[in-house]
PDB file of C-alpha atoms in Angstrom:
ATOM      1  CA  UNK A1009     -22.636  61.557  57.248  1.00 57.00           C
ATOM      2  CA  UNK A1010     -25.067  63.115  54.575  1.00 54.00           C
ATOM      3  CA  UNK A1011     -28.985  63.574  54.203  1.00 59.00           C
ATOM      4  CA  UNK A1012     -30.564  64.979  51.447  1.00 55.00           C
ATOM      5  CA  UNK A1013     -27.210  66.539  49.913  1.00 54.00           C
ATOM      6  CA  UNK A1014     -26.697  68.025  52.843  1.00 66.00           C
ATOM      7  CA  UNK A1015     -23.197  67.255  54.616  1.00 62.00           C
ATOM      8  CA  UNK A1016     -22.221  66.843  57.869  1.00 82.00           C
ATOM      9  CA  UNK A1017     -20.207  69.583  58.183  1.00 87.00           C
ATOM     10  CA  UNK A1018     -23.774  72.019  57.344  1.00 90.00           C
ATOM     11  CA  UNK A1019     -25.697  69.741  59.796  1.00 95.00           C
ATOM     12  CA  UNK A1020     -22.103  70.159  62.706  1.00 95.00           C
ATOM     13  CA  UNK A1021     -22.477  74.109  62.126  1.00 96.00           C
ATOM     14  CA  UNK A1022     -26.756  74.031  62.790  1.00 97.00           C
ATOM     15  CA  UNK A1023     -26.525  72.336  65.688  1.00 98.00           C
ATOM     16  CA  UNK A1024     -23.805  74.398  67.300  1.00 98.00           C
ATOM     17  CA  UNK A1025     -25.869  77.303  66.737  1.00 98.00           C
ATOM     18  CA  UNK A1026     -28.783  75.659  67.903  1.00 98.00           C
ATOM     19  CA  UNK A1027     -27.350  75.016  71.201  1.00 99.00           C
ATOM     20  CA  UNK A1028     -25.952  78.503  71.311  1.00 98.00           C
ATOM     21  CA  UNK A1029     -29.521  79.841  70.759  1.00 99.00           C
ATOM     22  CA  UNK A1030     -31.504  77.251  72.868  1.00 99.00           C
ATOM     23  CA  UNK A1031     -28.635  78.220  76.232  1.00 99.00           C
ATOM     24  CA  UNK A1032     -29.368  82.383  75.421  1.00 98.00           C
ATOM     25  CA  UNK A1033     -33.086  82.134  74.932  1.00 98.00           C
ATOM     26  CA  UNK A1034     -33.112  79.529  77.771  1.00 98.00           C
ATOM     27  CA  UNK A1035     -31.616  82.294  80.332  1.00 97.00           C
ATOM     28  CA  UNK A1036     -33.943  84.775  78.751  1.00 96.00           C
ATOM     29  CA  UNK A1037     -36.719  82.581  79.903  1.00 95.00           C
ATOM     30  CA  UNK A1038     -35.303  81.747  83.413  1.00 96.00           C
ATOM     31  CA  UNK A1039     -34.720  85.398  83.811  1.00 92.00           C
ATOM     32  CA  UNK A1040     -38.761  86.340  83.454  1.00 88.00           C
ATOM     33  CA  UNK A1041     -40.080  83.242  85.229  1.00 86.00           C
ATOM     34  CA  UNK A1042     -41.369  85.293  88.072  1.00 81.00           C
ATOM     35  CA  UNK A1043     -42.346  88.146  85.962  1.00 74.00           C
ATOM     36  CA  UNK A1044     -45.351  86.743  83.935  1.00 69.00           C
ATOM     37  CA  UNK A1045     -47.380  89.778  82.943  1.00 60.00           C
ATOM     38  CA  UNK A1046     -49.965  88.558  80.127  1.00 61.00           C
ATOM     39  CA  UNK A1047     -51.515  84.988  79.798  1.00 64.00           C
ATOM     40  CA  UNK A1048     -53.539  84.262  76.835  1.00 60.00           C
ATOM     41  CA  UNK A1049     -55.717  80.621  75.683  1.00 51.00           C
ATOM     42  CA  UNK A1050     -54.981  79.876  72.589  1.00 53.00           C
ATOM     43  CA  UNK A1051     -56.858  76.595  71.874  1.00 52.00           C
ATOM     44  CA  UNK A1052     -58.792  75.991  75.355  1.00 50.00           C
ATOM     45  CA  UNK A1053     -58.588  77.808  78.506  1.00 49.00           C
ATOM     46  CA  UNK A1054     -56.114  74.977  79.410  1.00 48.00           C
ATOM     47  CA  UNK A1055     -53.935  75.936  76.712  1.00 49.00           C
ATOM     48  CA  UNK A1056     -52.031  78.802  76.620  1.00 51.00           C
ATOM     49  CA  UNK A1057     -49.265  81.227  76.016  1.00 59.00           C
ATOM     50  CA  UNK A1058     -47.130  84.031  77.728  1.00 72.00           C
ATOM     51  CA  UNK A1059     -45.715  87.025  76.232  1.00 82.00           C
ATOM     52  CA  UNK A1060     -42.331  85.420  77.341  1.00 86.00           C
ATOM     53  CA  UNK A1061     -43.145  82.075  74.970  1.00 87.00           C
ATOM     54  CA  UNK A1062     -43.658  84.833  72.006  1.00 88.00           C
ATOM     55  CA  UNK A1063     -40.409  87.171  72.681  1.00 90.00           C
ATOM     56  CA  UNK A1064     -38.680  83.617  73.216  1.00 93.00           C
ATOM     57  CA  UNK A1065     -39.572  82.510  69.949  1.00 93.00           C
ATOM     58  CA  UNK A1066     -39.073  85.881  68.629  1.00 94.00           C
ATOM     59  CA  UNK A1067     -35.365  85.469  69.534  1.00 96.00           C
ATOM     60  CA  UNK A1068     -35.008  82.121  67.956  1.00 97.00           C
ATOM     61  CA  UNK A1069     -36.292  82.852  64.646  1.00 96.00           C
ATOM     62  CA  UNK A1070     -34.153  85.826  64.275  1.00 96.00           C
ATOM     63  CA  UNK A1071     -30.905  83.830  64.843  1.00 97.00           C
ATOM     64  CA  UNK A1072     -31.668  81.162  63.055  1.00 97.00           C
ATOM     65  CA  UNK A1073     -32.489  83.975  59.873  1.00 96.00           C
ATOM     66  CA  UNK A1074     -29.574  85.578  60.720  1.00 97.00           C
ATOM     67  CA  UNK A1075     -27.176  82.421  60.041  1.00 96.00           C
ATOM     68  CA  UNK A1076     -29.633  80.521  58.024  1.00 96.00           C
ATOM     69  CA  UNK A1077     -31.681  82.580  55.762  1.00 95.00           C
ATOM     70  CA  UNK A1078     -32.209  80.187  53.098  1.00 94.00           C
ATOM     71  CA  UNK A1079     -33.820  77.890  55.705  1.00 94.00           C
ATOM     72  CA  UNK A1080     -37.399  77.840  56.965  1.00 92.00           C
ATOM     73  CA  UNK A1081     -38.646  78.017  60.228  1.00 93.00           C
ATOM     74  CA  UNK A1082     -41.918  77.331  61.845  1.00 90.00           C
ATOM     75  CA  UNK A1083     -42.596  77.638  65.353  1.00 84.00           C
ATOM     76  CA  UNK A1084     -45.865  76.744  68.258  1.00 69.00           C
ATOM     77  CA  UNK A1085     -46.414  80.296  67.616  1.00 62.00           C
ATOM     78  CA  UNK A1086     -46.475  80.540  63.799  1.00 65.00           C
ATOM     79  CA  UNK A1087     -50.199  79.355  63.186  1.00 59.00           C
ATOM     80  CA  UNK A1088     -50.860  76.788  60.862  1.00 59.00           C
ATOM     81  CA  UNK A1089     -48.007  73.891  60.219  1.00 61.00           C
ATOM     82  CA  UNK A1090     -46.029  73.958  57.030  1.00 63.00           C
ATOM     83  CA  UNK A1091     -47.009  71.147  53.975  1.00 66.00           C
ATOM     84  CA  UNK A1092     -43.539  70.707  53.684  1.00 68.00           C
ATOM     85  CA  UNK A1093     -40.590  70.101  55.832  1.00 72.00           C
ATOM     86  CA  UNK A1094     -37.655  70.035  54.111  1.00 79.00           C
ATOM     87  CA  UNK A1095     -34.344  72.275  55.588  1.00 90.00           C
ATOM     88  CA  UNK A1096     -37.117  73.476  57.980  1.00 94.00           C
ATOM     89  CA  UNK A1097     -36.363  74.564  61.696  1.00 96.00           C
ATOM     90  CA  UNK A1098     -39.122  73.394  64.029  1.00 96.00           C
ATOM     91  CA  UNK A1099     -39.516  75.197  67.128  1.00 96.00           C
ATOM     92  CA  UNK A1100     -41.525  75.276  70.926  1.00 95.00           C
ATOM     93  CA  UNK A1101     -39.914  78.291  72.709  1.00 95.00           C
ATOM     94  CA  UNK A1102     -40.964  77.147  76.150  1.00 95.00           C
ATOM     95  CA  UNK A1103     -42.897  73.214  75.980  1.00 95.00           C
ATOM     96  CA  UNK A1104     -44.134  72.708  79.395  1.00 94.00           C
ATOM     97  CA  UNK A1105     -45.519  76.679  79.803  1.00 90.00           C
ATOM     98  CA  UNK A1106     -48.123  76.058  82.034  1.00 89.00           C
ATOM     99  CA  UNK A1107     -45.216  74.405  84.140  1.00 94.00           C
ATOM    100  CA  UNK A1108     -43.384  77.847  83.917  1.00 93.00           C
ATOM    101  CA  UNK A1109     -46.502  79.642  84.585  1.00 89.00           C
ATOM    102  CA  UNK A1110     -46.514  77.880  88.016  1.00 90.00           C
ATOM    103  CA  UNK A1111     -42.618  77.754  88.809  1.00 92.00           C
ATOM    104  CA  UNK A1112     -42.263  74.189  88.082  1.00 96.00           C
ATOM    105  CA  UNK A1113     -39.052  73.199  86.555  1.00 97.00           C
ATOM    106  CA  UNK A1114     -39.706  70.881  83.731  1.00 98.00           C
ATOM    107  CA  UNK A1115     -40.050  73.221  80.837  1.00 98.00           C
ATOM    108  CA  UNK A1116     -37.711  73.235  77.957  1.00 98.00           C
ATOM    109  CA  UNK A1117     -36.268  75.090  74.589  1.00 98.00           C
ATOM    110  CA  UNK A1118     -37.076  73.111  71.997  1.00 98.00           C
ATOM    111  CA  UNK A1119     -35.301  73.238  68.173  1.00 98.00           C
ATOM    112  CA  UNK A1120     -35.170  70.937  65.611  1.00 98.00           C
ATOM    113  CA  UNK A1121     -34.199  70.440  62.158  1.00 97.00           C
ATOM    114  CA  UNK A1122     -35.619  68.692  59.346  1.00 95.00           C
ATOM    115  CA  UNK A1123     -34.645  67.165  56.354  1.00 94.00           C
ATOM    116  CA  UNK A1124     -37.405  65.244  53.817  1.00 86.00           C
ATOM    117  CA  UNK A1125     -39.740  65.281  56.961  1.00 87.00           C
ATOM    118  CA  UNK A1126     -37.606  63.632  59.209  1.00 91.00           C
ATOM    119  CA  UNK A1127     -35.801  65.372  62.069  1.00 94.00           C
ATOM    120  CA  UNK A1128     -32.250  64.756  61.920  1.00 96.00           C
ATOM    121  CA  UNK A1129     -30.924  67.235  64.932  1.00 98.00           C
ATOM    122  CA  UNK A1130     -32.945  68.159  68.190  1.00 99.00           C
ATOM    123  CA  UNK A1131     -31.871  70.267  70.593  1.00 99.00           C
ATOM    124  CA  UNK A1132     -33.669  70.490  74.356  1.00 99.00           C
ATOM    125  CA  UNK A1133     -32.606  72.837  76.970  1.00 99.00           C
ATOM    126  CA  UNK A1134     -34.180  73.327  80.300  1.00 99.00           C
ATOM    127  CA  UNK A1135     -32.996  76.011  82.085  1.00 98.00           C
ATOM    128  CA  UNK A1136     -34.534  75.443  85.087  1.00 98.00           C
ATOM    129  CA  UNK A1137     -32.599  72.485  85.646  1.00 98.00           C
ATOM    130  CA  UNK A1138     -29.291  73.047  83.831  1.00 98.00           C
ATOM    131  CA  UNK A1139     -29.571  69.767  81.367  1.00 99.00           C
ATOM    132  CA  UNK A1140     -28.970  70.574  77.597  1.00 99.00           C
ATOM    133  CA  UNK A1141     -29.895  67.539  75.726  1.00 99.00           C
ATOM    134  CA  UNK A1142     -28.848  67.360  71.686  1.00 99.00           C
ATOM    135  CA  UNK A1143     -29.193  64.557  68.950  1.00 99.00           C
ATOM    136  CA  UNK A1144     -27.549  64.772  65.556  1.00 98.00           C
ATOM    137  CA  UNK A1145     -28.938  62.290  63.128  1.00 96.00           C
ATOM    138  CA  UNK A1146     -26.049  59.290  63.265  1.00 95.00           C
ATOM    139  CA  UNK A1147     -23.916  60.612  65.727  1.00 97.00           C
ATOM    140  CA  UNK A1148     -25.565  59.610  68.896  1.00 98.00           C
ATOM    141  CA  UNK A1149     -27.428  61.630  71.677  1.00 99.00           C
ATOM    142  CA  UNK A1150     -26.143  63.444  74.279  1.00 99.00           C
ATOM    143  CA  UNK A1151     -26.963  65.034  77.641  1.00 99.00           C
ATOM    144  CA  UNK A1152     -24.537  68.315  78.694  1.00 99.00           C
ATOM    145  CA  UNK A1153     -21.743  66.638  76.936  1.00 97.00           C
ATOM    146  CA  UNK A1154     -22.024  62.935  77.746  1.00 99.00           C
ATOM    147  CA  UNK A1155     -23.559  59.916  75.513  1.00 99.00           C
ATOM    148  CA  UNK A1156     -26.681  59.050  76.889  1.00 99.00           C
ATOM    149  CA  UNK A1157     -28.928  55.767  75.864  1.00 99.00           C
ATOM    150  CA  UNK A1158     -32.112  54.410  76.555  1.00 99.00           C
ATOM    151  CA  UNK A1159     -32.409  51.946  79.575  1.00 99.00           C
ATOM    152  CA  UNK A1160     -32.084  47.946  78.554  1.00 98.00           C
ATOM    153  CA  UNK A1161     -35.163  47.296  81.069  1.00 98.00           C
ATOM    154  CA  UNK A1162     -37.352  44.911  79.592  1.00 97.00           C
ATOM    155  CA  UNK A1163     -39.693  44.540  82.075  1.00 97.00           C
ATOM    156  CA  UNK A1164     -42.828  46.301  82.078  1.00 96.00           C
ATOM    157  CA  UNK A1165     -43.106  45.984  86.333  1.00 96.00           C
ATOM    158  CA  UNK A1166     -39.909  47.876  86.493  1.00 98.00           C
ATOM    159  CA  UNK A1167     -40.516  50.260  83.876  1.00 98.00           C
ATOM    160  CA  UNK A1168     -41.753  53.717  84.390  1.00 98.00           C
ATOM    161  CA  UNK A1169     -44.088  55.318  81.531  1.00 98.00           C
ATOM    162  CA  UNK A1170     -44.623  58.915  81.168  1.00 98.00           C
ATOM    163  CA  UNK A1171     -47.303  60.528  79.028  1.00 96.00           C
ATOM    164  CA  UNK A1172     -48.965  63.764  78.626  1.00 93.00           C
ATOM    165  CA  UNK A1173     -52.514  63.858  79.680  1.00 89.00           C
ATOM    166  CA  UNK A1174     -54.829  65.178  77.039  1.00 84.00           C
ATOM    167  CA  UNK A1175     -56.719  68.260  76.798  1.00 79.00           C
ATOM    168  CA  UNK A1176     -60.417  66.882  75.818  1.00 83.00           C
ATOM    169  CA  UNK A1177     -62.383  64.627  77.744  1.00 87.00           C
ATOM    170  CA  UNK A1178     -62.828  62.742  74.561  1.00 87.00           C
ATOM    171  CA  UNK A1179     -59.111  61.678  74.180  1.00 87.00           C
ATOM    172  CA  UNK A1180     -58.972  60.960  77.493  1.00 89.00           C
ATOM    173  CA  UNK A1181     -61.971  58.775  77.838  1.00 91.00           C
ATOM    174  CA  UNK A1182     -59.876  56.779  74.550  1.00 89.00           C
ATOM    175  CA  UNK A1183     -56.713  56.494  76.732  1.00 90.00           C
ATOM    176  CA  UNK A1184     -58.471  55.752  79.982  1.00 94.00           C
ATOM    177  CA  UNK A1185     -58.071  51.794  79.982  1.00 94.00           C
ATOM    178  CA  UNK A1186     -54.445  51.974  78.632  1.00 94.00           C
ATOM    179  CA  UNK A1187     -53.869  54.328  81.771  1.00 94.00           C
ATOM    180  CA  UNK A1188     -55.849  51.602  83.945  1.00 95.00           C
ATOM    181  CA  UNK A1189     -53.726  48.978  82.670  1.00 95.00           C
ATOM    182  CA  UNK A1190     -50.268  50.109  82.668  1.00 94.00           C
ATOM    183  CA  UNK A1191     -50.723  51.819  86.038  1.00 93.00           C
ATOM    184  CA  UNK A1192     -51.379  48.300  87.131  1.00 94.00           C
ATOM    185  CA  UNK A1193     -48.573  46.589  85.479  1.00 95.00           C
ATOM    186  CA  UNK A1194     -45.900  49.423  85.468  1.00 95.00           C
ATOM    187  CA  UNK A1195     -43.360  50.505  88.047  1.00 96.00           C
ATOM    188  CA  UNK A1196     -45.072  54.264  87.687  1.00 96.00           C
ATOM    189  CA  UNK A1197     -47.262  56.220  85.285  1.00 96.00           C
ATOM    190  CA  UNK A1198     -45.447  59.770  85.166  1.00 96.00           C
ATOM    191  CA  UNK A1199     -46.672  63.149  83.879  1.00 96.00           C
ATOM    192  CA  UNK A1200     -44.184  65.747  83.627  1.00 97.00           C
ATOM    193  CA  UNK A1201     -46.290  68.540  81.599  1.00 95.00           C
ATOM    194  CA  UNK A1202     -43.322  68.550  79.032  1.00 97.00           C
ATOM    195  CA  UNK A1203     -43.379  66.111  75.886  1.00 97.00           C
ATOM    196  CA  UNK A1204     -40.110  67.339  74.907  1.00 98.00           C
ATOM    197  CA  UNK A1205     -38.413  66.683  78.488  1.00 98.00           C
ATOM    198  CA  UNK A1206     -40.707  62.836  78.524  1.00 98.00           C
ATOM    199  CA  UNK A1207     -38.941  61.694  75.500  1.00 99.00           C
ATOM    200  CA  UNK A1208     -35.825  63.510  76.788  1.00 99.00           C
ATOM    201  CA  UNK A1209     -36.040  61.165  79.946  1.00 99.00           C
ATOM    202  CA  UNK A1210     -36.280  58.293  77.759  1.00 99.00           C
ATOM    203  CA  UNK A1211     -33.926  58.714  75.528  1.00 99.00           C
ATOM    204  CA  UNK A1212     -31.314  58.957  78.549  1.00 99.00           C
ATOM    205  CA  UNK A1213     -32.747  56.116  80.495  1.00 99.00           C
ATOM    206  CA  UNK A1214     -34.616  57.608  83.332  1.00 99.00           C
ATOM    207  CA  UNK A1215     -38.134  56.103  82.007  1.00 99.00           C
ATOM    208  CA  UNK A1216     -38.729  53.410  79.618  1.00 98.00           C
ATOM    209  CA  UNK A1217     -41.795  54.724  77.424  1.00 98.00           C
ATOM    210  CA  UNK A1218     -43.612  58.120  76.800  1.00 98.00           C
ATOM    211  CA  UNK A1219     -47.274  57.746  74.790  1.00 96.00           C
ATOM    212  CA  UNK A1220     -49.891  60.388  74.126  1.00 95.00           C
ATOM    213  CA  UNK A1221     -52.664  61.255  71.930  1.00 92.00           C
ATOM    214  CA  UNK A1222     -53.224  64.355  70.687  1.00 90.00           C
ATOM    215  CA  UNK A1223     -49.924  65.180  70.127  1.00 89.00           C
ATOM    216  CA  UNK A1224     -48.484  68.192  68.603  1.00 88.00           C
ATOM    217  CA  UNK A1225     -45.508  67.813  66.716  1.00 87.00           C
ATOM    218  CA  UNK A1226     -43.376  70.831  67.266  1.00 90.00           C
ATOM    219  CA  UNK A1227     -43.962  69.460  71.230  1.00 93.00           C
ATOM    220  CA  UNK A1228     -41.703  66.291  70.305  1.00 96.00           C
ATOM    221  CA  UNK A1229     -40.022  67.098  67.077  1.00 96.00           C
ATOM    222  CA  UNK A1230     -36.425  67.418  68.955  1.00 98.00           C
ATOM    223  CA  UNK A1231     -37.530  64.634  71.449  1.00 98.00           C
ATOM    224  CA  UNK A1232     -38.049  62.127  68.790  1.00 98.00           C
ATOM    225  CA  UNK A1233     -34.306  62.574  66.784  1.00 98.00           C
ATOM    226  CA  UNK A1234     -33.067  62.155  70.671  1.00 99.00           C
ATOM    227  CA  UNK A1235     -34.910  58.869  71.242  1.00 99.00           C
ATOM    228  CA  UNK A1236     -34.081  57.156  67.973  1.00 98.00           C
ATOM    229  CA  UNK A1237     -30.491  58.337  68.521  1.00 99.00           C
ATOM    230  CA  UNK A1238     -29.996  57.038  71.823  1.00 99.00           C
ATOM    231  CA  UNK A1239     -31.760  53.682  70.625  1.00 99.00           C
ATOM    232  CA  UNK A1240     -35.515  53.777  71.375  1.00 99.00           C
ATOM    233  CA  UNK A1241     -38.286  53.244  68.661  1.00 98.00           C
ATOM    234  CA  UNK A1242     -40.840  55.708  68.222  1.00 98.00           C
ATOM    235  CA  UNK A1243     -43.899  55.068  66.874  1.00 97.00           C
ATOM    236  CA  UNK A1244     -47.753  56.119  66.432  1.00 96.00           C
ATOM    237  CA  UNK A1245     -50.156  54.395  68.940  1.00 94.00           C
ATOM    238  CA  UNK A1246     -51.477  52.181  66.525  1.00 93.00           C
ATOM    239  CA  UNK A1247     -47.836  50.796  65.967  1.00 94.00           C
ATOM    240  CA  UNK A1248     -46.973  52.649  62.320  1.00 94.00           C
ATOM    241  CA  UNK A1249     -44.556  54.615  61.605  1.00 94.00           C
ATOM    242  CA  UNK A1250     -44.193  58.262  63.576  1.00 95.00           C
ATOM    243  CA  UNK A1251     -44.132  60.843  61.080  1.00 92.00           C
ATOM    244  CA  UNK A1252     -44.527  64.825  61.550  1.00 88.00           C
ATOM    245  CA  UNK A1253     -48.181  64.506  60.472  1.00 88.00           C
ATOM    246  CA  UNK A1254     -49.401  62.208  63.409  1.00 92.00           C
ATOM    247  CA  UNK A1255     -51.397  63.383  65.714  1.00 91.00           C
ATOM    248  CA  UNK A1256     -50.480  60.240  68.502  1.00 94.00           C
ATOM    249  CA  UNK A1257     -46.919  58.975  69.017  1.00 96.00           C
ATOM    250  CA  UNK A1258     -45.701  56.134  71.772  1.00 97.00           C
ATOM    251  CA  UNK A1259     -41.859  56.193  72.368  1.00 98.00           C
ATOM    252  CA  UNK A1260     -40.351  52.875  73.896  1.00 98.00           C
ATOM    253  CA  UNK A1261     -36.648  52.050  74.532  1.00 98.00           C
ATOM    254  CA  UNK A1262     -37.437  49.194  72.263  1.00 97.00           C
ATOM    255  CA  UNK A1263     -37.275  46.346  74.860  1.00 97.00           C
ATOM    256  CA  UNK A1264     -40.659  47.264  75.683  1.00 96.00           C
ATOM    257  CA  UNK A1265     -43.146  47.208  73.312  1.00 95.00           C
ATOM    258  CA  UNK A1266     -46.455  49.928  74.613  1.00 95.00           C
ATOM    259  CA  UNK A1267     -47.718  49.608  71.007  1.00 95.00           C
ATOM    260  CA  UNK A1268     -48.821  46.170  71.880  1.00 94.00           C
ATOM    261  CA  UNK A1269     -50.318  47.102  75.234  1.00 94.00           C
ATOM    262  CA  UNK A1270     -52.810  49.454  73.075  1.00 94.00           C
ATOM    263  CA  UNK A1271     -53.547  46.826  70.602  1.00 94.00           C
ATOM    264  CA  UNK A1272     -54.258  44.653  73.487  1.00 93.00           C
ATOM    265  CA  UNK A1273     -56.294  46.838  75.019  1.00 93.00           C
ATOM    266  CA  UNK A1274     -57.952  49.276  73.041  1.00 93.00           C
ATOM    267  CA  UNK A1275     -60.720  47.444  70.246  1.00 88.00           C
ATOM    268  CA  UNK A1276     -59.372  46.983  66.860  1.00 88.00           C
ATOM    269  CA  UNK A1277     -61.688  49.797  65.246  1.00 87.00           C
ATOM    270  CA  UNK A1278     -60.044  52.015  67.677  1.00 88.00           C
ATOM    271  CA  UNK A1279     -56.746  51.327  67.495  1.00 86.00           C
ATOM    272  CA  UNK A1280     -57.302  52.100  63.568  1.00 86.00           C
ATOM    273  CA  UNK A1281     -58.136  55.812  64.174  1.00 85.00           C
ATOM    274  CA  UNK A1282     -54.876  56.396  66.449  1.00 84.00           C
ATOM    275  CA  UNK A1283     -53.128  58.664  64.346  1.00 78.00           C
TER     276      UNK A1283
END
C-alpha cells in the first residue's frame, strides 16, 4: 500500500497515533462534560464552541507536532481552511458540541489525514459511548477492533437516512421536499447532531444514507475515508464527485442511490448549484 510516496508503514504509524490521541483527548472531553464554563457563537447563535472544544484541539495539534512536525494540521478551530491538503491532518475536536453541551451522547473526536486532497485514514472516537471507529485507505474500516461494512439493503422502505439539519432557513427551505419525500418512502429520517458519527453509522451498517447541505468538511473528513472503506459511495448532492471543497455531500451504501432522489426531486437549475 502507497499514496503519494508515502508507504504504508508511515500511514500504519499515523493512525496508531491517531487513535492514541483521539482515546486521551476523548477522556479529556468526557471528563469536563458536566463542567461547561464558557459558550461562545461562532457563526450563528446556533453555532458554537466551548472552551473544552479549544483545549481539546489544543491537545491534538500538539501531539500530532510532536510526532509529525513536518506535517500540517488544520482544525474547526483554526479559521480559514487550507488551499492545499497534502500530508495535512484535518481535525473537529468535539463534532456534535451542541450534543455535549446538552449531555447527549453522540459527539465524537474526529482526525483525519490527507494525501493529494483525499483522506486516506479517519479516525472517530466517541467517548460517550465507547465506539472507536478507524479507516486506513485500502485496508478496510473498522469499529473497536472488528471489520465493519455498509448494510446490502437495497430498499429505500427499509432503509434509514440520517442527515444533519441545516443552520439557515434558506438551505433548509432547498432540502425541504427531499425531507418530504424520503420521510415518506424511507424506513426513518434520523438526525443525530454529529456528521462524523452519521457517516460512522453508515459505514458500519446501522443506516443506509447520510445527506446534507451546507456541509463543513473537517465535520466528515474522517467519516468519508470510513464510508468508502467499508464500501459506500460518497458523493455531492448533485451526484459528482465529493471532494474537500464541497460544501454538500450524500453518503449511500451504494445499493441505494439518494443522488437520484434529489435529481428527481429538486428542479434541474437547482440541483446544479448543490455543491
Amino acid at each position: 500500500m502507497e499514496h503519494e510516496g508515502v508507504c504504508g508503514a508511515v500511514l500504519t504509524e499515523r493512525l496508531e497515533k491517531a487513535i492514541s490521541i483521539a482515546r486521551e483527548v476523548g477522556a479529556f472531553v468526557l471528563e469536563h462534560v458536566h463542567s461547561i464554563r464558557h459558550i461562545e457563537a461562532k457563526s450563528s447563535p446556533i453555532d458554537v464552541v466551548t472552551e473544552v472544544d479549544k483545549e481539546a484541539q489544543a491537545r491534538i495539534v500538539e501531539e500530532l507536532h510532536r510526532f509529525f512536525p513536518e506535517d500540517t494540521i488544520w482544525g474547526e478551530e483554526s479559521g480559514e481552511p487550507l488551499e492545499d491538503f497534502s500530508h495535512t491532518w484535518v481535525i473537529d475536536p468535539i463534532d456534535g458540541t451542541s450534543n455535549y453541551i446538552h449531555g447527549l451522547p453522540f459527539y465524537a473526536v474526529s482526525i483525519a489525514y490527507f494525501l493529494g486532497g483525499t483522506p486516506v485514514l479517519g479516525v472517530l472516537y466517541a467517548p460517550a459511548l465507547q465506539e472507536l471507529f478507524w479507516a486506513l485507505r485500502g485496508e478496510g474500516a473498522f469499529l473497536n477492533g472488528k471489520r465493519i461494512a455498509v448494510s446490502q439493503t437495497t430498499l429505500l422502505h427499509e432503509a434509514i437516512v440520517v442527515t444533519g439539519f441545516p443552520h439557515t432557513r434558506r438551505r433548509f427551505e432547498v432540502l425541504a421536499p427531499i425531507y418530504g419525500y424520503i420521510l415518506g418512502e424511507c424506513q426513518a429520517l434520523r438526525s443525530f447532531g454529529s456528521a462524523a458519527l452519521g457517516l460512522a453509522y453508515v459505514a458500519c451498517g446501522r443506516c443506509e444514507g447520510y445527506l446534507q447541505l451546507g456541509v463543513s468538511f473537517y465535520d466528515v473528513a474522517a467519516g468519508v475515508c470510513l464510508v468508502e472503506e467499508a464500501g459506500g459511495v460518497v458523493r455531492e448532492l448533485s451526484g459528482r464527485p465529493w471532494s474537500y471543497v464541497s460544501r454538500s455531500l450524500c453518503a449511500s451504501n451504494g445499493h441505494i442511490d439518494l443522488t437520484a432522489i434529489v435529481r428527481q426531486v429538486l428542479p434541474e437549475e437547482v440541483v446544479a448549484t448543490l455543491r
